[in-house]
Short mmCIF file of N, CA and C in Angstrom, two decimals:
data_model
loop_
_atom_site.label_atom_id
_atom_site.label_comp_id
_atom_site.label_asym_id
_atom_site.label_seq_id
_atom_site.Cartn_x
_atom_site.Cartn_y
_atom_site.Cartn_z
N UNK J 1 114.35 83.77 81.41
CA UNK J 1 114.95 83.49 82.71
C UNK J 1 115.99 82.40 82.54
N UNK J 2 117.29 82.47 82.97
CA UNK J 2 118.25 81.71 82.96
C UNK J 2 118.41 81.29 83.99
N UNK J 3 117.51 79.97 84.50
CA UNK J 3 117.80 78.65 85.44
C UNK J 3 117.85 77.63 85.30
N UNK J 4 118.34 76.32 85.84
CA UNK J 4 118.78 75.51 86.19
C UNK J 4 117.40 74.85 85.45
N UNK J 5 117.83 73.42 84.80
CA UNK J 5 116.43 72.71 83.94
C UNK J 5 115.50 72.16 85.50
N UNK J 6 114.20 72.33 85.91
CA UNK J 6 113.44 72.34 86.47
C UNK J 6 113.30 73.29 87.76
N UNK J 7 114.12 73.77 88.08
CA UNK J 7 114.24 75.21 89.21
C UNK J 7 112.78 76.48 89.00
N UNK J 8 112.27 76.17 87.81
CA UNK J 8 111.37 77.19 88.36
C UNK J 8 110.19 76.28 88.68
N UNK J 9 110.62 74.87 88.58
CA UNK J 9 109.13 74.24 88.63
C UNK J 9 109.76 74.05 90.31
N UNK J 10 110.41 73.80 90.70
CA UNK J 10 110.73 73.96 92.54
C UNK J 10 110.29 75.07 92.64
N UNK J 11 110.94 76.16 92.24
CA UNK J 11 110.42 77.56 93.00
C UNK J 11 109.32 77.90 93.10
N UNK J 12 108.35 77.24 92.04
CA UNK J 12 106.60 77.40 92.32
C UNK J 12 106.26 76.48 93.40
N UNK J 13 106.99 75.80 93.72
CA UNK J 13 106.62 74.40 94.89
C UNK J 13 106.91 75.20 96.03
N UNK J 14 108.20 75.46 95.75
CA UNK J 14 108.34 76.84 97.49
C UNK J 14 107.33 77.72 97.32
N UNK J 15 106.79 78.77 96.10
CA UNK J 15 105.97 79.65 96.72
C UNK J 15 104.66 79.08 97.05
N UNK J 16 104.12 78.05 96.68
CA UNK J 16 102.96 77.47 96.83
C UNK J 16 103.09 77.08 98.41
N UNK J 17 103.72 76.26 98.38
CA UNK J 17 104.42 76.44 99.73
C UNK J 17 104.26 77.28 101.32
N UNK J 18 104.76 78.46 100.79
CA UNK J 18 104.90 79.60 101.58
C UNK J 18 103.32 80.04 101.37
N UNK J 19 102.55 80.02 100.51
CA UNK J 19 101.47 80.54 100.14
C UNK J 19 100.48 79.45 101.33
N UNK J 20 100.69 78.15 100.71
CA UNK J 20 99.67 77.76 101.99
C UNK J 20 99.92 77.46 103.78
N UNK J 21 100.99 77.93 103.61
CA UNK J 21 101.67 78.50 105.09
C UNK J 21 100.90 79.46 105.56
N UNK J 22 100.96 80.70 104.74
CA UNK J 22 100.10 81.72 104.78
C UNK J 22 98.71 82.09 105.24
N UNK J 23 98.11 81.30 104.13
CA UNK J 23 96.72 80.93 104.70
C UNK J 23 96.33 80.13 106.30
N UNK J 24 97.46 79.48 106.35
CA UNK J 24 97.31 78.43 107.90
C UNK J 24 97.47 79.49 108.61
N UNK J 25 98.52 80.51 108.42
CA UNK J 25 98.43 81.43 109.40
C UNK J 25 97.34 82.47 109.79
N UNK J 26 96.60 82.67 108.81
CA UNK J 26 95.47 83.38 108.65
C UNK J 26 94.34 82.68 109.76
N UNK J 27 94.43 81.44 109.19
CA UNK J 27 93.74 80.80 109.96
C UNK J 27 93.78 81.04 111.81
N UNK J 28 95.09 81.08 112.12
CA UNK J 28 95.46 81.00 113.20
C UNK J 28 95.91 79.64 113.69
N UNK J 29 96.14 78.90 112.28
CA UNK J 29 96.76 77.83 112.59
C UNK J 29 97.71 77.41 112.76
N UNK J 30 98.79 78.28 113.84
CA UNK J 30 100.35 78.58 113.43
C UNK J 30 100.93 77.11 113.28
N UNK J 31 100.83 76.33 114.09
CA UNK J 31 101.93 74.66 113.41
C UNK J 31 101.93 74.38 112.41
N UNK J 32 100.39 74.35 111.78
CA UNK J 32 100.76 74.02 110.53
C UNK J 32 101.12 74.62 109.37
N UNK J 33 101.14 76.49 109.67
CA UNK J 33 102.13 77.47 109.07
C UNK J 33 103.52 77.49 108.96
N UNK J 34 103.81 77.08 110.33
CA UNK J 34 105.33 76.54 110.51
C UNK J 34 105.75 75.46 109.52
N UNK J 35 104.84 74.17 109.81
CA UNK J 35 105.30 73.31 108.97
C UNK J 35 105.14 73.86 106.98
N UNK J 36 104.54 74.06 106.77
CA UNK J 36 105.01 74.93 105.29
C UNK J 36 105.76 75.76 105.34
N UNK J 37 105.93 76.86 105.67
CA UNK J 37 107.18 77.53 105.67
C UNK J 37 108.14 77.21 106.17
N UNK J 38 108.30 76.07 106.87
CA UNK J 38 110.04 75.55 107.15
C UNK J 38 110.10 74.51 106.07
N UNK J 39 108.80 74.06 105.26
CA UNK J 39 109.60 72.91 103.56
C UNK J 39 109.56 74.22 103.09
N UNK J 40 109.10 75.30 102.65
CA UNK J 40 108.91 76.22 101.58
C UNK J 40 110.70 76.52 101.67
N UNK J 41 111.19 76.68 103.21
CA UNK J 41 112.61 77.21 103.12
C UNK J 41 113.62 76.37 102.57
N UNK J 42 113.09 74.91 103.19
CA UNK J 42 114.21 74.18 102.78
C UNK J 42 114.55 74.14 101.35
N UNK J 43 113.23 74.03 100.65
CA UNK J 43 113.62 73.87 99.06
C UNK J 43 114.19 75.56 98.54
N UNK J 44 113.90 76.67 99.19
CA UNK J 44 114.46 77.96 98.79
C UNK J 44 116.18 77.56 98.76
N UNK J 45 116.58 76.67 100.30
CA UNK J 45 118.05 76.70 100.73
C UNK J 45 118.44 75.72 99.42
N UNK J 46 117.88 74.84 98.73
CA UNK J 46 118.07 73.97 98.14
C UNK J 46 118.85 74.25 97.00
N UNK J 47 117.87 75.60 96.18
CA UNK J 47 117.89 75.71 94.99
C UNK J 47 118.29 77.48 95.07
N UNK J 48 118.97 77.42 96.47
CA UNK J 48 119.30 79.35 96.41
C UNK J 48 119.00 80.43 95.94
N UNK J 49 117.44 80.01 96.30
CA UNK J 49 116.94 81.59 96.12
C UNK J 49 117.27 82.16 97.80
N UNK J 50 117.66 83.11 97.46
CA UNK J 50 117.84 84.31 99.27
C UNK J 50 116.75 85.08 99.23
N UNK J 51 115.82 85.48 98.12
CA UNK J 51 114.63 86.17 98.15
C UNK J 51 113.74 85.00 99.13
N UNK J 52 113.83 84.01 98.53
CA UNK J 52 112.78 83.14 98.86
C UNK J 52 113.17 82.68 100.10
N UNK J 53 114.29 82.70 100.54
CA UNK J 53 114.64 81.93 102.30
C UNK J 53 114.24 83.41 103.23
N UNK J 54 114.47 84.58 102.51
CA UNK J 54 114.25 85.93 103.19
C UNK J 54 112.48 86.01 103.83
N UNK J 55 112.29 85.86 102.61
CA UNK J 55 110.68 85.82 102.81
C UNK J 55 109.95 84.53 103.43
N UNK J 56 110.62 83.31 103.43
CA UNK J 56 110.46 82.27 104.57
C UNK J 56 110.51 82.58 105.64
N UNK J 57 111.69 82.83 106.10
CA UNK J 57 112.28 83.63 107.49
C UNK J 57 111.48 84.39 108.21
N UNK J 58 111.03 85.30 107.09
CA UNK J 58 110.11 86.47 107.86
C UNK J 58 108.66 85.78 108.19
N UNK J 59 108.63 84.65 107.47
CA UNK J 59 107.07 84.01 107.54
C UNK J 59 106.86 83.33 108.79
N UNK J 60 108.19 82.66 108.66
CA UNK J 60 108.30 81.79 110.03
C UNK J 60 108.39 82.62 111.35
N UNK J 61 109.40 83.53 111.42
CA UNK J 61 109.25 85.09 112.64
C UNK J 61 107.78 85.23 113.13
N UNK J 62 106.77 85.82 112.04
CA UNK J 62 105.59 85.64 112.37
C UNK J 62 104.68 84.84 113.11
N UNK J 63 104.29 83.45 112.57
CA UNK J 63 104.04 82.71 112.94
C UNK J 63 104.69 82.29 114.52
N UNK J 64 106.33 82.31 114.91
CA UNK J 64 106.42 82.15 116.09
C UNK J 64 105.73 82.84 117.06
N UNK J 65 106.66 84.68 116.21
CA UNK J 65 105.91 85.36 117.84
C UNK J 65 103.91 85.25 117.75
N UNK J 66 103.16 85.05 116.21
CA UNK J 66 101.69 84.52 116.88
C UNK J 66 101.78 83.29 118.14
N UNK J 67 102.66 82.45 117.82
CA UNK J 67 102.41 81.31 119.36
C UNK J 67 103.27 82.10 120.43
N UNK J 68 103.76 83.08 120.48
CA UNK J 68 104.04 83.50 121.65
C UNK J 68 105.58 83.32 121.99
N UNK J 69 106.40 82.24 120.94
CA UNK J 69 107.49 81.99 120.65
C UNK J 69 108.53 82.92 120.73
N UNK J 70 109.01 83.81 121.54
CA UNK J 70 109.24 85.64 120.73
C UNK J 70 110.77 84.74 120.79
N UNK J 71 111.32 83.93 121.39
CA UNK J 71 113.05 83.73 120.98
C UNK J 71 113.42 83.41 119.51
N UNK J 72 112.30 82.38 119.58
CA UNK J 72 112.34 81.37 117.84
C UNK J 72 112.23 82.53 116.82
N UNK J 73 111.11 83.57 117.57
CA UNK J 73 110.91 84.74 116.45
C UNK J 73 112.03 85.41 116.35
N UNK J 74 112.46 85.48 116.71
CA UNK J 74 113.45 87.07 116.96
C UNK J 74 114.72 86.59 116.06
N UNK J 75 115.06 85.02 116.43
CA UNK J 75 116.24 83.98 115.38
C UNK J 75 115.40 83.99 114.25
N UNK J 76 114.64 84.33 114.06
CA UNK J 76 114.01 83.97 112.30
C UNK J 76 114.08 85.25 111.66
N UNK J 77 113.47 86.39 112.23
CA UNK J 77 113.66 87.38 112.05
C UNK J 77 115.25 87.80 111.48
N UNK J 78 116.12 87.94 112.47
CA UNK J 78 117.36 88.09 113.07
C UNK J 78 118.17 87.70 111.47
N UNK J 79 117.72 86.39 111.18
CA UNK J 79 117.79 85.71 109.53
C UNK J 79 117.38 86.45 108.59
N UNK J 80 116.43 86.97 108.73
CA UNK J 80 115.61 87.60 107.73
C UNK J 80 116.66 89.00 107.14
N UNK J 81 116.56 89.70 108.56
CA UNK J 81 117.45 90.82 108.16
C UNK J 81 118.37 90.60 107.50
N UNK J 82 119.39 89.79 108.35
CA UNK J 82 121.08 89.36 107.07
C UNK J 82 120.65 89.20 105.91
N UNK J 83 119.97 88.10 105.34
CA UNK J 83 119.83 88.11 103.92
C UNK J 83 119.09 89.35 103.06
N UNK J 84 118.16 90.12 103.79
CA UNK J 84 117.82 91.32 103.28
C UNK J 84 118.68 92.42 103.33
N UNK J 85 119.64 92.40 104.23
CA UNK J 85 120.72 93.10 103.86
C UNK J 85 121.80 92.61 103.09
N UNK J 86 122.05 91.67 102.60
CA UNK J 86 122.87 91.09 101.69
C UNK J 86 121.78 91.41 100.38
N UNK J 87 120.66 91.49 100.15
CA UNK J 87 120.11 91.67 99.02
C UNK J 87 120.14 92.90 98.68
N UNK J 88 120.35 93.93 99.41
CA UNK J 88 119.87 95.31 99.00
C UNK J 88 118.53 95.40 99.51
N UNK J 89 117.69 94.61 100.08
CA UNK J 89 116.06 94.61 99.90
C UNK J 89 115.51 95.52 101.05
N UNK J 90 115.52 96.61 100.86
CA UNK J 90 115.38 98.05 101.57
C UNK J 90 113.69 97.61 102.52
N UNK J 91 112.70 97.27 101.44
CA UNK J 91 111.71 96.97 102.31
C UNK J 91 111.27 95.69 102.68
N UNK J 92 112.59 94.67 103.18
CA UNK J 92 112.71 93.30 103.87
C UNK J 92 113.16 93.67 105.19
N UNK J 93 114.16 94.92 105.28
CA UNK J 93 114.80 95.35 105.88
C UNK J 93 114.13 96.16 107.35
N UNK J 94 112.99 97.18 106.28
CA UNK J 94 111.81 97.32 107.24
C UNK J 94 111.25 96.66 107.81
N UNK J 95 110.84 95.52 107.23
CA UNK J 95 109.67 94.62 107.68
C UNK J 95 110.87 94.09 108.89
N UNK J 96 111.94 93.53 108.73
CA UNK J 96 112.53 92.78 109.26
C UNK J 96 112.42 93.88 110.91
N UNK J 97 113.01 94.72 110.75
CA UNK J 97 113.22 95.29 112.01
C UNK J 97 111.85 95.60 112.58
N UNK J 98 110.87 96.20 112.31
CA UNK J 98 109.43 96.29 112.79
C UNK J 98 109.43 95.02 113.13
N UNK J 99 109.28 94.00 112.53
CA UNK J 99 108.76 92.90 113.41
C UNK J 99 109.85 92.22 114.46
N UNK J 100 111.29 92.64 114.63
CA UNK J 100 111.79 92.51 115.83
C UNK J 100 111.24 93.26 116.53
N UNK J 101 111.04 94.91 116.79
CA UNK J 101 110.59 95.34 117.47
C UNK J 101 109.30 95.00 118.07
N UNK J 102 108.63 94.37 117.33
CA UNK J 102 106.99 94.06 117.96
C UNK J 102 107.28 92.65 118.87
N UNK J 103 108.07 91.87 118.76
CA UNK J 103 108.42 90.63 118.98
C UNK J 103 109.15 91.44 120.82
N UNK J 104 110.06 92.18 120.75
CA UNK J 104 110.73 92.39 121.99
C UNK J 104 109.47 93.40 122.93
N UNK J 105 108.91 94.05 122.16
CA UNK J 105 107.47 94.75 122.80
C UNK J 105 106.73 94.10 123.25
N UNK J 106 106.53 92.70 122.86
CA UNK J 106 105.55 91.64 123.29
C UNK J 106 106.46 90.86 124.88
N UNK J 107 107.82 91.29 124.80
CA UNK J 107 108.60 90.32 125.49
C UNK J 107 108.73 91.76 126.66
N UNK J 108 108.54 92.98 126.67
CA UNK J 108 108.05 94.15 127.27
C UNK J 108 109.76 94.66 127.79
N UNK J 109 110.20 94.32 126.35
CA UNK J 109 112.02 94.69 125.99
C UNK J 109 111.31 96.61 125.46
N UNK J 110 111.19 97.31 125.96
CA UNK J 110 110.66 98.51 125.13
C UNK J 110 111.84 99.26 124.82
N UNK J 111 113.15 99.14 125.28
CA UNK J 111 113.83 99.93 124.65
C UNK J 111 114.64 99.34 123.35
N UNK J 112 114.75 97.94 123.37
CA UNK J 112 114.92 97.52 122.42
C UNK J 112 113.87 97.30 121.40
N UNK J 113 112.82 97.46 122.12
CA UNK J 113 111.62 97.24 121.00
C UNK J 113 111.82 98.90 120.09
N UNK J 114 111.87 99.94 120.66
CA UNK J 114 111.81 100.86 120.21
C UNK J 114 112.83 101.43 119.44
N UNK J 115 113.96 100.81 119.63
CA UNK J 115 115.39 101.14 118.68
C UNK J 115 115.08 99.85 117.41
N UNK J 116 114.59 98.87 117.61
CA UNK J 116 114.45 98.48 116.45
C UNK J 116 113.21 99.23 115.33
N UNK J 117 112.29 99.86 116.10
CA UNK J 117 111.40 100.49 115.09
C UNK J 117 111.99 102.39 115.00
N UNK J 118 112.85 102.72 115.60
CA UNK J 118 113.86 103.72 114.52
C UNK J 118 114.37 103.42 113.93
N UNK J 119 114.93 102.58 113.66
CA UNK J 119 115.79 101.41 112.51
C UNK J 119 114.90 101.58 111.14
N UNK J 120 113.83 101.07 111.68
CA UNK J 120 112.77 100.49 110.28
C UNK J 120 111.88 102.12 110.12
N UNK J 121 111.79 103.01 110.62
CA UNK J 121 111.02 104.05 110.28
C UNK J 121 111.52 104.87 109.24
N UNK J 122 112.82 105.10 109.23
CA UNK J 122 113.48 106.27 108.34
C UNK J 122 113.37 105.25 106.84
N UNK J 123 113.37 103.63 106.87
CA UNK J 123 113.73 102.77 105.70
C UNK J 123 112.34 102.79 105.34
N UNK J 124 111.28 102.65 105.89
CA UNK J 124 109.99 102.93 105.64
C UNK J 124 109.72 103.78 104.81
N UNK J 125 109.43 104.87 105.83
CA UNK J 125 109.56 106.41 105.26
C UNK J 125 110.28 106.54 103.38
N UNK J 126 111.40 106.37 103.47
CA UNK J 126 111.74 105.92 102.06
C UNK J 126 111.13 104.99 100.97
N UNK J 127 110.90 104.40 101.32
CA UNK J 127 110.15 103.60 100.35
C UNK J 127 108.78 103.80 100.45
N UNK J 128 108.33 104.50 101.43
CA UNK J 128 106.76 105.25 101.15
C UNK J 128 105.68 104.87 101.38
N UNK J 129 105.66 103.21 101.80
CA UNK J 129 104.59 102.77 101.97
C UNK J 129 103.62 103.27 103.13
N UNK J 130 102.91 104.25 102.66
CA UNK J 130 101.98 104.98 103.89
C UNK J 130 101.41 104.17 105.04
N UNK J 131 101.32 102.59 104.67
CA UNK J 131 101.01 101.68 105.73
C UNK J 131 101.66 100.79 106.69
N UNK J 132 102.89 101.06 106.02
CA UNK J 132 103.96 100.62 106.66
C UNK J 132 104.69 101.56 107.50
N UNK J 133 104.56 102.90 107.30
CA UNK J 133 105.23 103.76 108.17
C UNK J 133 104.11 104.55 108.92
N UNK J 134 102.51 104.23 109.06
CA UNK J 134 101.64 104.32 109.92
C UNK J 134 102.18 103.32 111.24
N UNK J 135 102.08 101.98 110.70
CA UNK J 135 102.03 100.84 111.40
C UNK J 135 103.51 100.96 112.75
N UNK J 136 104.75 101.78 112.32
CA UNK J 136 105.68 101.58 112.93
C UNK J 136 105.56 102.75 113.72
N UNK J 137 104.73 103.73 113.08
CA UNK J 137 104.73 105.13 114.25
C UNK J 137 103.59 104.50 115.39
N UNK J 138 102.74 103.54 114.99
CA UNK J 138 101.72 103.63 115.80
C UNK J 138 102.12 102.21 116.91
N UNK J 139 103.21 101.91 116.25
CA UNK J 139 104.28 100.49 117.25
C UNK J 139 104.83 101.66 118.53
N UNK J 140 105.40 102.81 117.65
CA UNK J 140 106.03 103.66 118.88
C UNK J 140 105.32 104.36 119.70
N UNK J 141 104.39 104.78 119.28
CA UNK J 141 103.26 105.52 120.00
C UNK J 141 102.99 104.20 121.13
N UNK J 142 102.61 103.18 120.98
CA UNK J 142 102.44 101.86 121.79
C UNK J 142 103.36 102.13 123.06
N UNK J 143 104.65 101.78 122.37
CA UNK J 143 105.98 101.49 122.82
C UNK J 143 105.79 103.09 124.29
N UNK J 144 105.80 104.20 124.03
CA UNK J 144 105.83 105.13 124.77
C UNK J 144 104.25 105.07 125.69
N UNK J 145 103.36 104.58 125.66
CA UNK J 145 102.37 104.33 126.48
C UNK J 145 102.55 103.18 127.20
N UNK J 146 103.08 101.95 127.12
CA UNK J 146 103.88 101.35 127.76
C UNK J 146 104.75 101.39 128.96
N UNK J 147 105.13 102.79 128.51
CA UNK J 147 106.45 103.00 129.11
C UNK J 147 106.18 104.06 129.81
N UNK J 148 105.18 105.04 129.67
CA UNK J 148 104.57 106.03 130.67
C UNK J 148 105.64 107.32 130.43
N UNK J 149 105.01 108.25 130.73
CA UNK J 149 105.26 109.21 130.05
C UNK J 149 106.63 109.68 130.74
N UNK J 150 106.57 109.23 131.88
CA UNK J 150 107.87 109.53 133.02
C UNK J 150 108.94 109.22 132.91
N UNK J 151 109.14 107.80 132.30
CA UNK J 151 110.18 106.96 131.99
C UNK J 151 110.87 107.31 129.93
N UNK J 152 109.70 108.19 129.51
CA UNK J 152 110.15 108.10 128.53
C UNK J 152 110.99 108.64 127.73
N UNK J 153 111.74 109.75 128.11
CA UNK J 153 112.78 110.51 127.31
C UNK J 153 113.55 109.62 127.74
N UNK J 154 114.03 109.05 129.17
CA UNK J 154 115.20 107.85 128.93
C UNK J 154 115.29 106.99 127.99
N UNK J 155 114.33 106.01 128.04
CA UNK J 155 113.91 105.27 127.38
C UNK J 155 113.98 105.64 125.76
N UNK J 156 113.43 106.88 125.55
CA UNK J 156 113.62 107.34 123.63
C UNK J 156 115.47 107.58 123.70
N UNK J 157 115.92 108.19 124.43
CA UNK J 157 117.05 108.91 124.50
C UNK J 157 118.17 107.33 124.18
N UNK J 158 118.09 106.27 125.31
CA UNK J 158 118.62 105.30 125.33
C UNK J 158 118.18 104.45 123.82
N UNK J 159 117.38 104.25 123.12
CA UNK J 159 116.90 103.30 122.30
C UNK J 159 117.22 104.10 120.61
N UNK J 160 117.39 105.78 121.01
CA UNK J 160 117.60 106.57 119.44
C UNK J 160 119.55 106.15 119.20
N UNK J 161 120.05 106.07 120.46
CA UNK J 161 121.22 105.81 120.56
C UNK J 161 121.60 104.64 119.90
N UNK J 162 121.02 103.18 120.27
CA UNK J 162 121.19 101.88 119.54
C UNK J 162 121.15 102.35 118.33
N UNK J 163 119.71 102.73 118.03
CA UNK J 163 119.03 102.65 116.66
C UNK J 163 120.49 103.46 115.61
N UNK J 164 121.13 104.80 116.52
CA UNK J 164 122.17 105.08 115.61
C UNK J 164 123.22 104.15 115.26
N UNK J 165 123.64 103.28 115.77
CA UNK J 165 124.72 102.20 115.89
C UNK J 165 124.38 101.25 114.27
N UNK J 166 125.06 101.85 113.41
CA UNK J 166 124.68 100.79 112.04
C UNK J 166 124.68 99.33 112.46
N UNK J 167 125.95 98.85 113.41
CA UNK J 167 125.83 97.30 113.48
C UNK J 167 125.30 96.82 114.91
N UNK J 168 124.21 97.74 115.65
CA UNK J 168 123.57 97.33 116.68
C UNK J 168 122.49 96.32 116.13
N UNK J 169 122.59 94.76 117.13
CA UNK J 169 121.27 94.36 116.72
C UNK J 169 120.87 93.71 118.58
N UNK J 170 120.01 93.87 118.95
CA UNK J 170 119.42 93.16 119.77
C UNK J 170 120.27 92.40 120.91
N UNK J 171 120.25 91.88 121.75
CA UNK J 171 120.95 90.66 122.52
C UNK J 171 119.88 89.88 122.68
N UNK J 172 120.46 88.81 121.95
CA UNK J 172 118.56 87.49 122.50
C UNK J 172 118.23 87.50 123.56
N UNK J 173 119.19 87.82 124.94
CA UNK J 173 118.05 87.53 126.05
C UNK J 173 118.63 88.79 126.91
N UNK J 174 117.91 89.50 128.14
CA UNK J 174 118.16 90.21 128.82
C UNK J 174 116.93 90.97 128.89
N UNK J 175 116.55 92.03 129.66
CA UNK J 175 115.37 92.99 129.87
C UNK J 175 115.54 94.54 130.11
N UNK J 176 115.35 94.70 130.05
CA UNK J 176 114.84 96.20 130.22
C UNK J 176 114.66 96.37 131.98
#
């Protein structure tokens, strides 16, 4: 590996980092998840890893919308994606948009919740992870019980439309 003289001994400090972020979150201890994964990022921004601020990002997303945070989430998220699309990282990309969508579903945004999980289903689907493209059909299945069966060809019709838009992303605030 060709890095910088002590950079991988930081980058074990970020993943350790992010790792006991992790666990806090498990816990259900989101502050003090937050607080590790926002040092885990800083030292990622430090020493430029984009894998490692990607996967911060998405840690921190989490952790917000668990406190209920869905704006803070949706800006962390929102992060997550750019740099996973600057990486190529096909299944950051998934994750990234599924968990906007669950974040605007929680905020009872369903048509935006639901154009962000056509986004992430077909990138899923590709990369195969059978649990990952359970998890986003069974976000939409949600998303359309939500939304009642009456309202819902608008609602799919309006949200397959975004989802076609390569550079559609979200508006932070507004409703459904």
């Amino acid at each position: 590996v060709n890095a910088p003289a002590g950079a991988l001994g930081v980058t074990s400090r970020a993943d350790a980092l992010g790792n006991l972020g992790n666990a806090y979150q498990s816990l259900g201890e989101y502050h003090k998840a937050i607080t590790y994964h926002t040092n885990a990022l800083e030292i990622d921004r430090e020493i430029g890893s984009l894998q490692g601020q990607a996967q911060d990002l998405g840690n921190l997303g989490i952790a917000y919308r668990s406190l209920g945070e869905y704006h803070k989430a949706i800006e962390h998220y929102n992060q997550h994606l750019a740099l996973a699309r600057q990486l190529g990282d096909l299944a950051g990309q998934g994750n990234a948009w599924n968990n906007l969508g669950e974040a605007y579903g929680s905020m009872k945004r369903y048509r935006d919740a639901l154009a962000c999980y056509f986004k992430a289903l077909p990138i899923r689907e590709r990369i195969g992870n059978p649990h990952h493209v359970e998890t986003t059909r069974r976000n939409i299945a949600n998303i359309r019980a939500a939304v009642g069966e009456g309202d819902w060809a608008a609602v799919e019709a309006q949200a397959r439309q975004l989802a076609d838009d390569a550079n559609w992303v979200p508006a932070p605030s507004g409703s459904d």
